[in-house]
PDB file of C-alpha atoms in Angstrom:
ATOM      1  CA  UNK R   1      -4.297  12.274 -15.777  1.00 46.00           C
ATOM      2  CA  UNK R   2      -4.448  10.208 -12.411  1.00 48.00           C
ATOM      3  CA  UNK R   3      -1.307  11.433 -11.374  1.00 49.00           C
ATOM      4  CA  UNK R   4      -2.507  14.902 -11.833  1.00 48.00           C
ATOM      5  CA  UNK R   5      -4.793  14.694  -9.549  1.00 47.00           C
ATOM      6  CA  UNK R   6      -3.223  12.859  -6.920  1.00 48.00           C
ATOM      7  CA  UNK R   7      -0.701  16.191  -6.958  1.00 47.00           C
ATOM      8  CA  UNK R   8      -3.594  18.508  -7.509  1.00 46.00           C
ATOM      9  CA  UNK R   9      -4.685  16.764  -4.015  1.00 49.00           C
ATOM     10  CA  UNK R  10      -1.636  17.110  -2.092  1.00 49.00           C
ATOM     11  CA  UNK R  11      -1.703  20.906  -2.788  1.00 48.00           C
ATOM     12  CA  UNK R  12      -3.986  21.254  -0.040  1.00 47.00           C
ATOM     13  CA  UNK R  13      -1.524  19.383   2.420  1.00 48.00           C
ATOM     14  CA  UNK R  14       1.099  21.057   4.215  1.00 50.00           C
ATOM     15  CA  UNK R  15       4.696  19.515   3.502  1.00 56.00           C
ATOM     16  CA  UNK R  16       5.052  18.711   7.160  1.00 67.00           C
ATOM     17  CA  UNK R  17       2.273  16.243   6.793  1.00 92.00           C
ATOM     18  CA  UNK R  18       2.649  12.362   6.007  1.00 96.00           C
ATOM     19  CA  UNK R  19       1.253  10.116   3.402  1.00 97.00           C
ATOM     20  CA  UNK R  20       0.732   6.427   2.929  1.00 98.00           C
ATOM     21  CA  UNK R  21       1.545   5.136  -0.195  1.00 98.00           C
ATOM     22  CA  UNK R  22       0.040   1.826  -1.618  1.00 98.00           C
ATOM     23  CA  UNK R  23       2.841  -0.485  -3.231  1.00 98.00           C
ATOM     24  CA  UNK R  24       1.911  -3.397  -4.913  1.00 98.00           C
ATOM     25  CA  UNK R  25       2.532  -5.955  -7.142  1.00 98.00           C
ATOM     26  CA  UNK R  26       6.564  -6.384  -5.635  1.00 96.00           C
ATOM     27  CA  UNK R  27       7.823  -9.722  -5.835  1.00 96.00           C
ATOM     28  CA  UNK R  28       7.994 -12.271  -2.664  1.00 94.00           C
ATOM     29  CA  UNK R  29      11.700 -12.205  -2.600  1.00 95.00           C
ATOM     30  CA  UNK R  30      11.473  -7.609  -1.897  1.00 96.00           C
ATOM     31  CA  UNK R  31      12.283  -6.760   1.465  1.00 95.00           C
ATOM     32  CA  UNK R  32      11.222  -3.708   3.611  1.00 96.00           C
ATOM     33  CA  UNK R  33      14.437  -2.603   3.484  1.00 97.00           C
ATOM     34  CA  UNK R  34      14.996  -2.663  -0.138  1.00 96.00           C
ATOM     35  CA  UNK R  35      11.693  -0.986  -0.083  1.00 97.00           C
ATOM     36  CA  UNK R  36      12.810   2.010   2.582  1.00 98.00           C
ATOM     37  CA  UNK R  37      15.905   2.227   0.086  1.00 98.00           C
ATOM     38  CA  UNK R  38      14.060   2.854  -2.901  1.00 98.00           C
ATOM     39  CA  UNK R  39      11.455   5.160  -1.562  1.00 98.00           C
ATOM     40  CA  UNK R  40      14.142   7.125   0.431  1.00 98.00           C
ATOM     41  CA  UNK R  41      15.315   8.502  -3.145  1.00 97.00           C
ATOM     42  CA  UNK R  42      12.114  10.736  -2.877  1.00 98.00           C
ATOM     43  CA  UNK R  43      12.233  11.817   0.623  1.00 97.00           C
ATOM     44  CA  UNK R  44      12.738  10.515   4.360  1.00 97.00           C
ATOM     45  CA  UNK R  45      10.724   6.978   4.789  1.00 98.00           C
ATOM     46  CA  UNK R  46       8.464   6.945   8.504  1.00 98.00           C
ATOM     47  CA  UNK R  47       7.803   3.318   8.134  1.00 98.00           C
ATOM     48  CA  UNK R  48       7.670   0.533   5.404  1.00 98.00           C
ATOM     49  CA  UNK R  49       4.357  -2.372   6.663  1.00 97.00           C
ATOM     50  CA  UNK R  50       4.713  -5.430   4.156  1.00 97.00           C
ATOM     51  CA  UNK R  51       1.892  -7.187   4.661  1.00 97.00           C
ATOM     52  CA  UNK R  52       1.619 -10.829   5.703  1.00 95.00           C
ATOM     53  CA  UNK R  53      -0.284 -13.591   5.045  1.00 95.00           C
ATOM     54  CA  UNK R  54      -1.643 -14.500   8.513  1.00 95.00           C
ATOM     55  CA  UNK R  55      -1.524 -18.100   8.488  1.00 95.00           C
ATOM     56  CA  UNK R  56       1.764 -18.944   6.430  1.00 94.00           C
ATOM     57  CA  UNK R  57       3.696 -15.830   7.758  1.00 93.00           C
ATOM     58  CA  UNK R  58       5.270 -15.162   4.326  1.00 91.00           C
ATOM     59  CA  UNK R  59       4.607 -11.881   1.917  1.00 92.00           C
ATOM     60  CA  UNK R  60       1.226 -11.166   0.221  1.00 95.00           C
ATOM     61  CA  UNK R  61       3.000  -9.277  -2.365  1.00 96.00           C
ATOM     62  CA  UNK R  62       1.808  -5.836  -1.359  1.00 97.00           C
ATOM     63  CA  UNK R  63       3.024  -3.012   1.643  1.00 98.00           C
ATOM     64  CA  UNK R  64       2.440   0.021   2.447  1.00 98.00           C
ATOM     65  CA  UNK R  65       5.043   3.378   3.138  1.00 98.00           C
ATOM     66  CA  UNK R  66       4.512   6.042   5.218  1.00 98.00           C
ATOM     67  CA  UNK R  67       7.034   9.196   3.768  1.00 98.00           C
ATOM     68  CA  UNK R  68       7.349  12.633   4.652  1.00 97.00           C
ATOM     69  CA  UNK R  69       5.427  15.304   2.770  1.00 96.00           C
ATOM     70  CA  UNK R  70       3.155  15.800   0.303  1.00 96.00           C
ATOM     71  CA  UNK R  71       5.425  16.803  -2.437  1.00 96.00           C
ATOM     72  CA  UNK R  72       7.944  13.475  -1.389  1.00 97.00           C
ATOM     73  CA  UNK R  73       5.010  11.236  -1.508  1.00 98.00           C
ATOM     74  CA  UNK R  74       4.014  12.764  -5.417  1.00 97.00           C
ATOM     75  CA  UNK R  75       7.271  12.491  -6.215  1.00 98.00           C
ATOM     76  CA  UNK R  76       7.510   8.958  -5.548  1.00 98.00           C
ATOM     77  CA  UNK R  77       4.235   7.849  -6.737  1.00 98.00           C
ATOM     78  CA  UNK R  78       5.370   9.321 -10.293  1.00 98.00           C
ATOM     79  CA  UNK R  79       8.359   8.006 -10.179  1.00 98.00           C
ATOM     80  CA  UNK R  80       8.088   4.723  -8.708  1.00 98.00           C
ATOM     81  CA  UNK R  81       4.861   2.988 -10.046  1.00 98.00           C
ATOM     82  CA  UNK R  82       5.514   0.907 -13.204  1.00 98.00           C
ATOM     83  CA  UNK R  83       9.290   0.711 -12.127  1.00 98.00           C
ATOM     84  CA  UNK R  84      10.842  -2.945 -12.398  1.00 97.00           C
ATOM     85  CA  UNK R  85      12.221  -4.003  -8.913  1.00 96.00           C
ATOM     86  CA  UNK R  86      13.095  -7.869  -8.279  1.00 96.00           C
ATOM     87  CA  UNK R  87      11.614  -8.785 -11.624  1.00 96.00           C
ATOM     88  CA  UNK R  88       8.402  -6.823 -11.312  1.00 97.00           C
ATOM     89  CA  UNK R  89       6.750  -3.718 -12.479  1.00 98.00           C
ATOM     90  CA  UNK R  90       5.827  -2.133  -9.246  1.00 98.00           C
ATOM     91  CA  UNK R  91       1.822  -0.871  -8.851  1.00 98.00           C
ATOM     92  CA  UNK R  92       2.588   2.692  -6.640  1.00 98.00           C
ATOM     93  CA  UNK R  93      -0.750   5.348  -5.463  1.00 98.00           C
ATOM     94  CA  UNK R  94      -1.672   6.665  -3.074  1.00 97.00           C
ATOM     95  CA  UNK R  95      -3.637   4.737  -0.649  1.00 96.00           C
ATOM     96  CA  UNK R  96      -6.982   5.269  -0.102  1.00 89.00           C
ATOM     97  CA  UNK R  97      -8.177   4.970   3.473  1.00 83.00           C
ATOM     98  CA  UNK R  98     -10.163   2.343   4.689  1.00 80.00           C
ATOM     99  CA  UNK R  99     -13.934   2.320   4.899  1.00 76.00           C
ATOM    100  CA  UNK R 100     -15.734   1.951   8.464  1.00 70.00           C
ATOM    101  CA  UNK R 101     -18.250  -0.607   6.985  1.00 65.00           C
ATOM    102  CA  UNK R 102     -15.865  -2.954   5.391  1.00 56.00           C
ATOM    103  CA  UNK R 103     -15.876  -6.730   6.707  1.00 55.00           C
ATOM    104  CA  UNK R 104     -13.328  -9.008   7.298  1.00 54.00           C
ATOM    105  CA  UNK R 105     -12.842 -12.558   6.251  1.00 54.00           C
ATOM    106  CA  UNK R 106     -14.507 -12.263   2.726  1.00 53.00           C
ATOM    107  CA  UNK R 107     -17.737 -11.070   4.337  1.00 51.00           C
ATOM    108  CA  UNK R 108     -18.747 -14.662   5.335  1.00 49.00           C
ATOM    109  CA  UNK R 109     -20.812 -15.067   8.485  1.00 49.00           C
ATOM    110  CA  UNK R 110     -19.433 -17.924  11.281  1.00 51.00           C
ATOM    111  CA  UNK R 111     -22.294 -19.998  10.005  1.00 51.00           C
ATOM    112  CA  UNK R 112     -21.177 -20.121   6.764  1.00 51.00           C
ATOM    113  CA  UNK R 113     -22.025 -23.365   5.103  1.00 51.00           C
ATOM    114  CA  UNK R 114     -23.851 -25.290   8.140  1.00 51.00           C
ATOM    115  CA  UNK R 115     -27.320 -26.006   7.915  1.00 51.00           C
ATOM    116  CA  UNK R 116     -29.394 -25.581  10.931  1.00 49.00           C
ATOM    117  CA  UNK R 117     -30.372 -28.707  12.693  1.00 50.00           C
ATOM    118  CA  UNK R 118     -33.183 -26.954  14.954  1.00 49.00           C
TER     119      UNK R 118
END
């Protein structure tokens, strides 16, 4: 039912267009390039960003791909999420973009726990 209408969306792309996907849930030890490999079964891969945890450097267990066209980009959501790769079921959508009024850093304020000594 999702799925349908995630294609019933990309109907109203044109095929020349590209789409972010949302990949999650992939194990620590998946690499972008096992990533590119995988996705590249549905279509030609623009770029793979694994996301990093800023402080340690290492994986946070989620990335997202850029592939060509909207019919690719179905394709590979359907046939990708819920597939096992390194030992994990894989969580693959679409991804939704990013609001303007989100905040960074849990929403906290600088002040954050400090009491005012004025």
């Amino acid at each position: 039912e999702k799925g349908e209408k995630q294609i019933h969306h990309f109907k109203n792309m044109t095929d020349t267009s590209t789409v972010k996907i949302y990949v999650g849930n992939h194990s620590f030890d998946t690499t972008e390039d096992s990533l590119r490999n995988i996705f590249a079964e549905y279509g030609d891969v623009v770029s793979v960003d694994m996301i990093k945890d800023r402080e340690t450097g290492g994986p946070r267990g989620f990335s997202f791909i850029t592939i060509a066209g909207a019919d690719a980009a179905a394709k590979a959501v359907d046939g990708l999420n819920g597939r096992a790769v390194d030992g994990r079921p894989l969580k693959v959508n679409i991804a939704e973009e990013r609001s303007s009024n989100r905040t960074s850093g849990g929403g906290r304020s600088s002040n954050a726990g400090r009491s005012n000594r004025y």
